[in-house]
């Protein structure tokens, strides 16, 4: 149910199915503990904001000005945590290759798949502290790589995400410790490119 009270959406794959790229233990903590905390804190922040109880998380985050100012920071942080994590977990699956059509879209945007990987990795490595790197469809309908800090989302800037990576240490520290580069490299091996294609079609209305 995509409105208040928000619930923890179950993973659609087995916790151990992404090993060794992302371990069962990491997913248990990341999904069951971290995401659950964002869901609880978002519901607490929204409990007194009845005018927002029928709104989707995307609608709330796209218009944070509509959130009462004493709750805005909590909704921005915890609501962002809910949207970002649900989006991230929806992208994960073993061995789902990119279709030729989607590959063509990425090649047109970035020059080649290697160049995309290089730019996405650079954006992931250069983010200081905690946050996210994204591939988004911008207002001109073009693919673009952007970063957000903390739990900010690209939604408030009118950008439509199609791919993301969680760069908080809780996403990778148990498996990779400080080796963010190894995490990024392996993360790209467990992307469900079919789902990325679905998000691209939704964002552009075409492929
Ligand atoms: Mn996380």
CSV table of N, CA and C in Angstrom, one decimal, residues 32-193:
chain,number,residue,atom,x,y,z
A,32,UNK,N,15.5,-5.6,6.8
A,32,UNK,CA,14.6,-5.9,8.0
A,32,UNK,C,14.8,-4.8,9.1
A,33,UNK,N,16.0,-4.3,9.2
A,33,UNK,CA,16.2,-3.4,10.3
A,33,UNK,C,16.3,-1.9,9.9
A,34,UNK,N,17.2,-1.6,8.9
A,34,UNK,CA,17.3,-0.2,8.5
A,34,UNK,C,16.0,0.3,7.8
A,35,UNK,N,15.5,-0.5,6.8
A,35,UNK,CA,14.3,0.0,6.1
A,35,UNK,C,13.1,0.1,7.1
A,36,UNK,N,13.0,-0.9,7.9
A,36,UNK,CA,11.9,-0.9,8.9
A,36,UNK,C,11.9,0.3,9.8
A,37,UNK,N,13.1,0.8,10.2
A,37,UNK,CA,13.3,2.0,11.0
A,37,UNK,C,12.8,3.2,10.2
A,38,UNK,N,13.2,3.3,8.9
A,38,UNK,CA,12.7,4.4,8.1
A,38,UNK,C,11.2,4.4,8.0
A,39,UNK,N,10.6,3.2,7.8
A,39,UNK,CA,9.1,3.1,7.7
A,39,UNK,C,8.5,3.6,9.0
A,40,UNK,N,9.0,3.1,10.1
A,40,UNK,CA,8.4,3.5,11.4
A,40,UNK,C,8.5,5.0,11.7
A,41,UNK,N,9.7,5.5,11.4
A,41,UNK,CA,9.9,7.0,11.6
A,41,UNK,C,9.1,7.8,10.7
A,42,UNK,N,8.9,7.4,9.5
A,42,UNK,CA,8.1,8.1,8.5
A,42,UNK,C,6.6,8.2,9.0
A,43,UNK,N,6.1,7.0,9.5
A,43,UNK,CA,4.8,6.9,10.0
A,43,UNK,C,4.6,7.8,11.2
A,44,UNK,N,5.6,7.8,12.1
A,44,UNK,CA,5.5,8.7,13.2
A,44,UNK,C,5.4,10.2,12.8
A,45,UNK,N,6.3,10.5,11.8
A,45,UNK,CA,6.3,11.9,11.4
A,45,UNK,C,5.0,12.3,10.7
A,46,UNK,N,4.4,11.4,10.0
A,46,UNK,CA,3.2,11.7,9.3
A,46,UNK,C,1.9,11.6,10.1
A,47,UNK,N,2.0,11.0,11.3
A,47,UNK,CA,0.7,10.6,12.0
A,47,UNK,C,-0.2,11.8,12.2
A,48,UNK,N,0.4,13.0,12.5
A,48,UNK,CA,-0.4,14.2,12.7
A,48,UNK,C,-0.7,15.0,11.5
A,49,UNK,N,-0.2,14.5,10.3
A,49,UNK,CA,-0.4,15.3,9.1
A,49,UNK,C,-1.5,14.6,8.2
A,50,UNK,N,-2.7,14.7,8.7
A,50,UNK,CA,-3.8,14.0,8.1
A,50,UNK,C,-4.0,14.3,6.6
A,51,UNK,N,-3.7,15.5,6.2
A,51,UNK,CA,-3.9,15.9,4.8
A,51,UNK,C,-3.0,15.1,3.9
A,52,UNK,N,-2.0,14.4,4.4
A,52,UNK,CA,-1.0,13.7,3.6
A,52,UNK,C,-1.3,12.2,3.6
A,53,UNK,N,-2.3,11.8,4.4
A,53,UNK,CA,-2.5,10.3,4.6
A,53,UNK,C,-2.9,9.6,3.4
A,54,UNK,N,-3.5,10.2,2.4
A,54,UNK,CA,-3.8,9.5,1.1
A,54,UNK,C,-2.8,9.6,0.0
A,55,UNK,N,-1.7,10.4,0.3
A,55,UNK,CA,-0.7,10.7,-0.7
A,55,UNK,C,0.3,9.5,-0.8
A,56,UNK,N,0.8,9.3,-2.0
A,56,UNK,CA,1.9,8.3,-2.2
A,56,UNK,C,3.2,8.9,-1.7
A,57,UNK,N,4.2,8.1,-1.5
A,57,UNK,CA,5.5,8.6,-1.0
A,57,UNK,C,6.1,9.4,-2.1
A,58,UNK,N,5.9,9.1,-3.4
A,58,UNK,CA,6.4,9.9,-4.5
A,58,UNK,C,5.8,11.3,-4.5
A,59,UNK,N,4.5,11.3,-4.3
A,59,UNK,CA,3.8,12.6,-4.3
A,59,UNK,C,4.3,13.5,-3.1
A,60,UNK,N,4.5,12.9,-1.9
A,60,UNK,CA,5.0,13.6,-0.8
A,60,UNK,C,6.4,14.2,-1.0
A,61,UNK,N,7.3,13.3,-1.5
A,61,UNK,CA,8.7,13.7,-1.7
A,61,UNK,C,8.8,14.7,-2.9
A,62,UNK,N,7.9,14.7,-3.8
A,62,UNK,CA,8.0,15.6,-4.9
A,62,UNK,C,7.5,17.0,-4.5
A,63,UNK,N,6.8,17.1,-3.4
A,63,UNK,CA,6.3,18.4,-3.0
A,63,UNK,C,6.5,18.6,-1.5
A,64,UNK,N,7.7,18.6,-1.0
A,64,UNK,CA,8.0,18.7,0.4
A,64,UNK,C,7.5,20.0,1.1
A,65,UNK,N,7.3,21.0,0.2
A,65,UNK,CA,6.7,22.3,0.7
A,65,UNK,C,5.3,22.1,1.3
A,66,UNK,N,4.6,21.0,0.9
A,66,UNK,CA,3.3,20.8,1.4
A,66,UNK,C,3.3,20.1,2.8
A,67,UNK,N,4.5,19.7,3.2
A,67,UNK,CA,4.6,19.1,4.5
A,67,UNK,C,4.7,20.2,5.6
A,68,UNK,N,4.0,20.1,6.7
A,68,UNK,CA,4.1,21.2,7.7
A,68,UNK,C,5.6,21.3,8.1
A,69,UNK,N,6.1,22.6,8.3
A,69,UNK,CA,7.5,22.8,8.4
A,69,UNK,C,8.1,22.0,9.6
A,70,UNK,N,7.4,21.8,10.7
A,70,UNK,CA,8.0,21.2,11.8
A,70,UNK,C,8.2,19.7,11.6
A,71,UNK,N,7.6,19.1,10.5
A,71,UNK,CA,7.7,17.7,10.2
A,71,UNK,C,8.5,17.5,8.9
A,72,UNK,N,8.9,18.6,8.2
A,72,UNK,CA,9.4,18.5,6.9
A,72,UNK,C,10.8,17.8,6.9
A,73,UNK,N,11.6,18.1,7.8
A,73,UNK,CA,13.0,17.5,7.8
A,73,UNK,C,12.8,16.0,8.1
A,74,UNK,N,12.0,15.6,9.0
A,74,UNK,CA,11.8,14.1,9.3
A,74,UNK,C,11.2,13.4,8.1
A,75,UNK,N,10.2,14.0,7.4
A,75,UNK,CA,9.6,13.4,6.3
A,75,UNK,C,10.6,13.3,5.1
A,76,UNK,N,11.4,14.4,5.0
A,76,UNK,CA,12.4,14.3,3.9
A,76,UNK,C,13.5,13.2,4.2
A,77,UNK,N,13.9,13.1,5.4
A,77,UNK,CA,14.9,12.0,5.7
A,77,UNK,C,14.3,10.6,5.7
A,78,UNK,N,13.3,10.4,6.5
A,78,UNK,CA,12.7,9.1,6.6
A,78,UNK,C,11.9,8.7,5.4
A,79,UNK,N,11.1,9.6,4.8
A,79,UNK,CA,10.4,9.3,3.6
A,79,UNK,C,11.4,9.0,2.5
A,80,UNK,N,12.4,9.8,2.4
A,80,UNK,CA,13.5,9.5,1.4
A,80,UNK,C,14.1,8.1,1.6
A,81,UNK,N,14.3,7.8,2.9
A,81,UNK,CA,14.8,6.5,3.2
A,81,UNK,C,13.9,5.4,2.8
A,82,UNK,N,12.6,5.6,2.9
A,82,UNK,CA,11.6,4.6,2.4
A,82,UNK,C,11.6,4.5,0.9
A,83,UNK,N,11.5,5.6,0.2
A,83,UNK,CA,11.4,5.5,-1.2
A,83,UNK,C,12.7,5.0,-1.8
A,84,UNK,N,13.9,5.5,-1.3
A,84,UNK,CA,15.2,5.1,-1.9
A,84,UNK,C,15.4,3.6,-1.7
A,85,UNK,N,15.1,3.1,-0.5
A,85,UNK,CA,15.4,1.7,-0.3
A,85,UNK,C,14.4,0.8,-1.0
A,86,UNK,N,13.1,1.1,-1.1
A,86,UNK,CA,12.2,0.3,-1.9
A,86,UNK,C,12.6,0.3,-3.4
A,87,UNK,N,13.1,1.4,-3.9
A,87,UNK,CA,13.6,1.5,-5.2
A,87,UNK,C,14.8,0.6,-5.4
A,88,UNK,N,15.8,0.8,-4.5
A,88,UNK,CA,17.0,0.0,-4.6
A,88,UNK,C,16.7,-1.5,-4.5
A,89,UNK,N,15.9,-2.0,-3.6
A,89,UNK,CA,15.7,-3.4,-3.5
A,89,UNK,C,14.9,-3.9,-4.7
A,90,UNK,N,14.1,-3.0,-5.3
A,90,UNK,CA,13.3,-3.5,-6.5
A,90,UNK,C,14.2,-3.7,-7.7
A,91,UNK,N,15.5,-3.3,-7.6
A,91,UNK,CA,16.4,-3.3,-8.8
A,91,UNK,C,17.3,-4.6,-8.7
A,92,UNK,N,17.2,-5.3,-7.6
A,92,UNK,CA,18.2,-6.4,-7.4
A,92,UNK,C,17.7,-7.7,-7.9
A,93,UNK,N,18.5,-8.4,-8.7
A,93,UNK,CA,18.2,-9.8,-9.1
A,93,UNK,C,19.5,-10.3,-9.8
A,94,UNK,N,19.7,-11.6,-9.7
A,94,UNK,CA,20.8,-12.2,-10.3
A,94,UNK,C,20.6,-12.4,-11.8
A,95,UNK,N,21.6,-12.1,-12.6
A,95,UNK,CA,21.6,-12.6,-14.0
A,95,UNK,C,20.4,-12.2,-14.8
A,96,UNK,N,20.0,-10.9,-14.8
A,96,UNK,CA,19.0,-10.4,-15.7
A,96,UNK,C,19.7,-9.4,-16.6
A,97,UNK,N,19.9,-9.8,-17.8
A,97,UNK,CA,20.7,-9.0,-18.8
A,97,UNK,C,20.0,-7.9,-19.3
A,98,UNK,N,20.7,-6.9,-19.9
A,98,UNK,CA,20.2,-5.7,-20.5
A,98,UNK,C,19.7,-6.2,-21.9
A,99,UNK,N,18.5,-5.7,-22.3
A,99,UNK,CA,18.0,-6.0,-23.7
A,99,UNK,C,18.8,-5.1,-24.6
A,100,UNK,N,18.7,-5.5,-25.9
A,100,UNK,CA,19.4,-4.7,-26.9
A,100,UNK,C,18.9,-3.3,-27.0
A,101,UNK,N,17.6,-3.2,-26.8
A,101,UNK,CA,17.0,-1.8,-26.9
A,101,UNK,C,17.5,-0.9,-25.8
A,102,UNK,N,17.6,-1.5,-24.6
A,102,UNK,CA,18.0,-0.7,-23.4
A,102,UNK,C,19.5,-0.4,-23.6
A,103,UNK,N,20.2,-1.3,-24.1
A,103,UNK,CA,21.7,-1.1,-24.3
A,103,UNK,C,21.9,0.1,-25.3
A,104,UNK,N,21.0,0.1,-26.3
A,104,UNK,CA,21.1,1.2,-27.3
A,104,UNK,C,20.9,2.6,-26.6
A,105,UNK,N,19.9,2.6,-25.7
A,105,UNK,CA,19.6,3.8,-25.0
A,105,UNK,C,20.8,4.3,-24.1
A,106,UNK,N,21.5,3.3,-23.5
A,106,UNK,CA,22.6,3.7,-22.6
A,106,UNK,C,23.8,4.1,-23.5
A,107,UNK,N,24.0,3.4,-24.6
A,107,UNK,CA,25.1,3.7,-25.6
A,107,UNK,C,24.9,5.1,-26.1
A,108,UNK,N,23.7,5.4,-26.5
A,108,UNK,CA,23.4,6.8,-27.0
A,108,UNK,C,23.7,7.9,-26.0
A,109,UNK,N,23.4,7.5,-24.7
A,109,UNK,CA,23.5,8.5,-23.7
A,109,UNK,C,25.0,8.7,-23.2
A,110,UNK,N,25.7,7.6,-23.1
A,110,UNK,CA,27.0,7.6,-22.5
A,110,UNK,C,28.2,7.3,-23.4
A,111,UNK,N,27.9,6.9,-24.7
A,111,UNK,CA,28.9,6.6,-25.6
A,111,UNK,C,29.2,5.1,-25.7
A,112,UNK,N,29.2,4.4,-24.6
A,112,UNK,CA,29.3,2.9,-24.6
A,112,UNK,C,28.9,2.4,-23.2
A,113,UNK,N,28.7,1.1,-23.1
A,113,UNK,CA,28.4,0.5,-21.8
A,113,UNK,C,29.6,0.7,-20.8
A,114,UNK,N,30.8,0.5,-21.3
A,114,UNK,CA,32.0,0.7,-20.5
A,114,UNK,C,32.1,2.2,-20.0
A,115,UNK,N,31.7,3.1,-20.9
A,115,UNK,CA,31.8,4.5,-20.5
A,115,UNK,C,30.7,4.8,-19.4
A,116,UNK,N,29.5,4.2,-19.5
A,116,UNK,CA,28.5,4.3,-18.5
A,116,UNK,C,29.0,3.8,-17.2
A,117,UNK,N,29.6,2.6,-17.2
A,117,UNK,CA,30.1,2.0,-16.0
A,117,UNK,C,31.1,2.9,-15.3
A,118,UNK,N,32.0,3.4,-16.2
A,118,UNK,CA,33.0,4.3,-15.6
A,118,UNK,C,32.4,5.6,-15.0
A,119,UNK,N,31.4,6.2,-15.6
A,119,UNK,CA,30.8,7.4,-15.1
A,119,UNK,C,30.0,7.1,-13.8
A,120,UNK,N,29.3,6.0,-13.9
A,120,UNK,CA,28.5,5.6,-12.7
A,120,UNK,C,29.4,5.3,-11.5
A,121,UNK,N,30.5,4.6,-11.8
A,121,UNK,CA,31.4,4.3,-10.7
A,121,UNK,C,32.1,5.5,-10.2
A,122,UNK,N,32.4,6.4,-11.1
A,122,UNK,CA,33.0,7.7,-10.6
A,122,UNK,C,32.1,8.5,-9.7
A,123,UNK,N,30.8,8.5,-10.1
A,123,UNK,CA,29.8,9.3,-9.3
A,123,UNK,C,29.7,8.6,-7.9
A,124,UNK,N,29.7,7.2,-7.9
A,124,UNK,CA,29.6,6.5,-6.7
A,124,UNK,C,30.8,6.7,-5.8
A,125,UNK,N,32.0,6.7,-6.4
A,125,UNK,CA,33.2,6.9,-5.6
A,125,UNK,C,33.4,8.3,-5.1
A,126,UNK,N,32.9,9.3,-5.8
A,126,UNK,CA,33.2,10.7,-5.5
A,126,UNK,C,32.2,11.2,-4.5
A,127,UNK,N,31.2,10.5,-4.2
A,127,UNK,CA,30.2,11.0,-3.2
A,127,UNK,C,30.8,11.0,-1.8
A,128,UNK,N,30.9,12.1,-1.2
A,128,UNK,CA,31.6,12.2,0.1
A,128,UNK,C,30.5,11.9,1.2
A,129,UNK,N,30.8,11.0,2.1
A,129,UNK,CA,29.8,10.6,3.1
A,129,UNK,C,28.8,9.7,2.6
A,130,UNK,N,27.6,9.8,3.2
A,130,UNK,CA,26.5,8.9,2.9
A,130,UNK,C,25.5,9.5,1.8
A,131,UNK,N,25.0,8.7,1.0
A,131,UNK,CA,24.1,9.2,0.0
A,131,UNK,C,23.9,8.1,-1.1
A,132,UNK,N,23.5,8.6,-2.3
A,132,UNK,CA,23.1,7.7,-3.4
A,132,UNK,C,23.7,8.3,-4.7
A,133,UNK,N,23.9,7.4,-5.7
A,133,UNK,CA,24.2,7.8,-7.1
A,133,UNK,C,23.0,7.2,-7.9
A,134,UNK,N,22.6,7.9,-8.9
A,134,UNK,CA,21.4,7.6,-9.7
A,134,UNK,C,21.6,7.7,-11.2
A,135,UNK,N,20.9,6.9,-11.9
A,135,UNK,CA,20.7,7.2,-13.3
A,135,UNK,C,19.2,7.7,-13.4
A,136,UNK,N,19.0,8.9,-13.9
A,136,UNK,CA,17.7,9.5,-14.0
A,136,UNK,C,17.4,9.9,-15.4
A,137,UNK,N,16.1,10.0,-15.7
A,137,UNK,CA,15.6,10.7,-16.9
A,137,UNK,C,15.3,12.1,-16.5
A,138,UNK,N,16.0,13.0,-17.2
A,138,UNK,CA,15.8,14.5,-16.9
A,138,UNK,C,14.6,15.0,-17.6
A,139,UNK,N,14.4,16.3,-17.4
A,139,UNK,CA,13.2,17.0,-17.9
A,139,UNK,C,13.2,17.0,-19.4
A,140,UNK,N,14.4,16.9,-20.0
A,140,UNK,CA,14.5,16.8,-21.5
A,140,UNK,C,14.4,15.4,-22.1
A,141,UNK,N,14.1,14.4,-21.1
A,141,UNK,CA,14.0,13.0,-21.6
A,141,UNK,C,15.3,12.3,-21.8
A,142,UNK,N,16.4,12.9,-21.3
A,142,UNK,CA,17.7,12.3,-21.5
A,142,UNK,C,18.2,11.6,-20.2
A,143,UNK,N,19.0,10.6,-20.4
A,143,UNK,CA,19.6,10.0,-19.2
A,143,UNK,C,20.7,10.8,-18.6
A,144,UNK,N,20.8,10.8,-17.3
A,144,UNK,CA,21.8,11.6,-16.6
A,144,UNK,C,22.2,10.9,-15.3
A,145,UNK,N,23.5,11.1,-14.9
A,145,UNK,CA,23.9,10.5,-13.6
A,145,UNK,C,24.0,11.6,-12.6
A,146,UNK,N,23.3,11.4,-11.5
A,146,UNK,CA,23.3,12.5,-10.4
A,146,UNK,C,23.6,11.8,-9.1
A,147,UNK,N,24.0,12.6,-8.1
A,147,UNK,CA,24.2,12.1,-6.7
A,147,UNK,C,23.2,12.8,-5.8
A,148,UNK,N,22.8,12.1,-4.7
A,148,UNK,CA,22.0,12.8,-3.7
A,148,UNK,C,22.7,12.5,-2.4
A,149,UNK,N,22.6,13.5,-1.4
A,149,UNK,CA,23.2,13.3,-0.1
A,149,UNK,C,22.1,12.7,0.8
A,150,UNK,N,22.7,12.0,1.8
A,150,UNK,CA,21.8,11.5,2.9
A,150,UNK,C,20.7,10.6,2.3
A,151,UNK,N,19.4,11.0,2.6
A,151,UNK,CA,18.3,10.2,2.0
A,151,UNK,C,17.5,11.1,1.1
A,152,UNK,N,18.1,12.1,0.5
A,152,UNK,CA,17.5,12.9,-0.5
A,152,UNK,C,17.2,12.1,-1.8
A,153,UNK,N,16.1,12.4,-2.4
A,153,UNK,CA,15.8,11.7,-3.7
A,153,UNK,C,15.9,12.7,-4.8
A,154,UNK,N,16.0,12.2,-6.1
A,154,UNK,CA,15.9,13.1,-7.2
A,154,UNK,C,14.5,13.6,-7.5
A,155,UNK,N,13.5,13.1,-6.9
A,155,UNK,CA,12.1,13.4,-7.2
A,155,UNK,C,11.8,14.9,-7.0
A,156,UNK,N,12.4,15.5,-6.0
A,156,UNK,CA,12.1,16.9,-5.7
A,156,UNK,C,12.7,17.8,-6.8
A,157,UNK,N,13.6,17.3,-7.6
A,157,UNK,CA,14.1,18.1,-8.7
A,157,UNK,C,13.4,17.8,-10.0
A,158,UNK,N,12.3,17.0,-10.0
A,158,UNK,CA,11.6,16.7,-11.2
A,158,UNK,C,12.3,15.6,-12.1
A,159,UNK,N,13.2,14.9,-11.5
A,159,UNK,CA,14.0,13.9,-12.2
A,159,UNK,C,13.3,12.5,-11.9
A,160,UNK,N,13.3,11.6,-12.9
A,160,UNK,CA,12.7,10.3,-12.8
A,160,UNK,C,13.8,9.2,-12.7
A,161,UNK,N,14.0,8.6,-11.6
A,161,UNK,CA,15.1,7.6,-11.4
A,161,UNK,C,14.8,6.3,-12.2
A,162,UNK,N,15.8,5.7,-12.7
A,162,UNK,CA,15.7,4.4,-13.3
A,162,UNK,C,16.7,3.4,-12.7
A,163,UNK,N,17.7,3.9,-12.0
A,163,UNK,CA,18.7,3.0,-11.4
A,163,UNK,C,19.3,3.8,-10.3
A,164,UNK,N,19.7,3.1,-9.2
A,164,UNK,CA,20.4,3.7,-8.1
A,164,UNK,C,21.3,2.8,-7.4
A,165,UNK,N,22.2,3.3,-6.6
A,165,UNK,CA,23.1,2.5,-5.7
A,165,UNK,C,23.1,3.2,-4.4
A,166,UNK,N,22.9,2.4,-3.3
A,166,UNK,CA,23.0,2.9,-1.9
A,166,UNK,C,24.4,3.0,-1.5
A,167,UNK,N,24.9,4.2,-1.2
A,167,UNK,CA,26.3,4.4,-0.8
A,167,UNK,C,26.5,4.7,0.7
A,168,UNK,N,25.5,4.4,1.5
A,168,UNK,CA,25.7,4.4,2.9
A,168,UNK,C,26.5,3.2,3.3
A,169,UNK,N,27.4,3.3,4.3
A,169,UNK,CA,28.2,2.2,4.6
A,169,UNK,C,27.4,0.9,5.0
A,170,UNK,N,26.2,1.1,5.6
A,170,UNK,CA,25.4,0.0,6.0
A,170,UNK,C,25.1,-0.9,4.8
A,171,UNK,N,25.1,-0.4,3.6
A,171,UNK,CA,24.8,-1.2,2.4
A,171,UNK,C,25.9,-2.2,2.1
A,172,UNK,N,27.1,-1.9,2.5
A,172,UNK,CA,28.2,-2.8,2.1
A,172,UNK,C,29.3,-3.1,3.1
A,173,UNK,N,29.2,-2.5,4.3
A,173,UNK,CA,30.4,-2.6,5.2
A,173,UNK,C,30.6,-4.0,5.7
A,174,UNK,N,29.6,-4.8,5.9
A,174,UNK,CA,29.7,-6.2,6.4
A,174,UNK,C,30.4,-7.0,5.3
A,175,UNK,N,30.2,-6.8,4.1
A,175,UNK,CA,30.7,-7.6,3.0
A,175,UNK,C,32.0,-7.0,2.4
A,176,UNK,N,32.2,-5.7,2.5
A,176,UNK,CA,33.3,-5.1,1.8
A,176,UNK,C,34.2,-4.2,2.7
A,177,UNK,N,33.8,-4.0,3.9
A,177,UNK,CA,34.4,-3.0,4.8
A,177,UNK,C,34.6,-1.7,4.1
A,178,UNK,N,35.8,-1.1,4.0
A,178,UNK,CA,35.9,0.2,3.4
A,178,UNK,C,36.1,0.2,1.8
A,179,UNK,N,35.9,-1.0,1.2
A,179,UNK,CA,36.2,-1.1,-0.2
A,179,UNK,C,34.9,-0.8,-1.0
A,180,UNK,N,34.6,0.5,-1.0
A,180,UNK,CA,33.4,0.9,-1.8
A,180,UNK,C,33.5,0.5,-3.2
A,181,UNK,N,34.7,0.6,-3.8
A,181,UNK,CA,34.9,0.3,-5.2
A,181,UNK,C,34.5,-1.1,-5.6
A,182,UNK,N,34.8,-2.1,-4.7
A,182,UNK,CA,34.5,-3.5,-4.9
A,182,UNK,C,33.0,-3.7,-4.9
A,183,UNK,N,32.4,-3.0,-3.9
A,183,UNK,CA,30.9,-3.0,-3.8
A,183,UNK,C,30.2,-2.5,-5.0
A,184,UNK,N,30.7,-1.4,-5.5
A,184,UNK,CA,30.1,-0.8,-6.7
A,184,UNK,C,30.2,-1.8,-7.9
A,185,UNK,N,31.4,-2.3,-8.1
A,185,UNK,CA,31.7,-3.3,-9.2
A,185,UNK,C,30.8,-4.5,-9.1
A,186,UNK,N,30.6,-5.0,-7.9
A,186,UNK,CA,29.8,-6.2,-7.7
A,186,UNK,C,28.3,-5.9,-7.8
A,187,UNK,N,27.9,-4.7,-7.3
A,187,UNK,CA,26.5,-4.3,-7.3
A,187,UNK,C,26.0,-4.3,-8.8
A,188,UNK,N,26.9,-3.9,-9.7
A,188,UNK,CA,26.4,-3.8,-11.1
A,188,UNK,C,26.2,-5.2,-11.7
A,189,UNK,N,26.6,-6.3,-11.0
A,189,UNK,CA,26.4,-7.6,-11.5
A,189,UNK,C,25.1,-8.2,-11.0
A,190,UNK,N,24.4,-7.5,-10.1
A,190,UNK,CA,23.1,-8.0,-9.6
A,190,UNK,C,22.0,-7.0,-9.9
A,191,UNK,N,22.1,-6.3,-10.9
A,191,UNK,CA,21.0,-5.4,-11.4
A,191,UNK,C,20.1,-6.1,-12.2
A,192,UNK,N,18.8,-5.9,-11.9
A,192,UNK,CA,17.7,-6.5,-12.8
A,192,UNK,C,17.5,-5.5,-13.9
A,193,UNK,N,18.1,-5.7,-15.0
A,193,UNK,CA,18.1,-4.7,-16.1
A,193,UNK,C,16.7,-4.6,-16.7
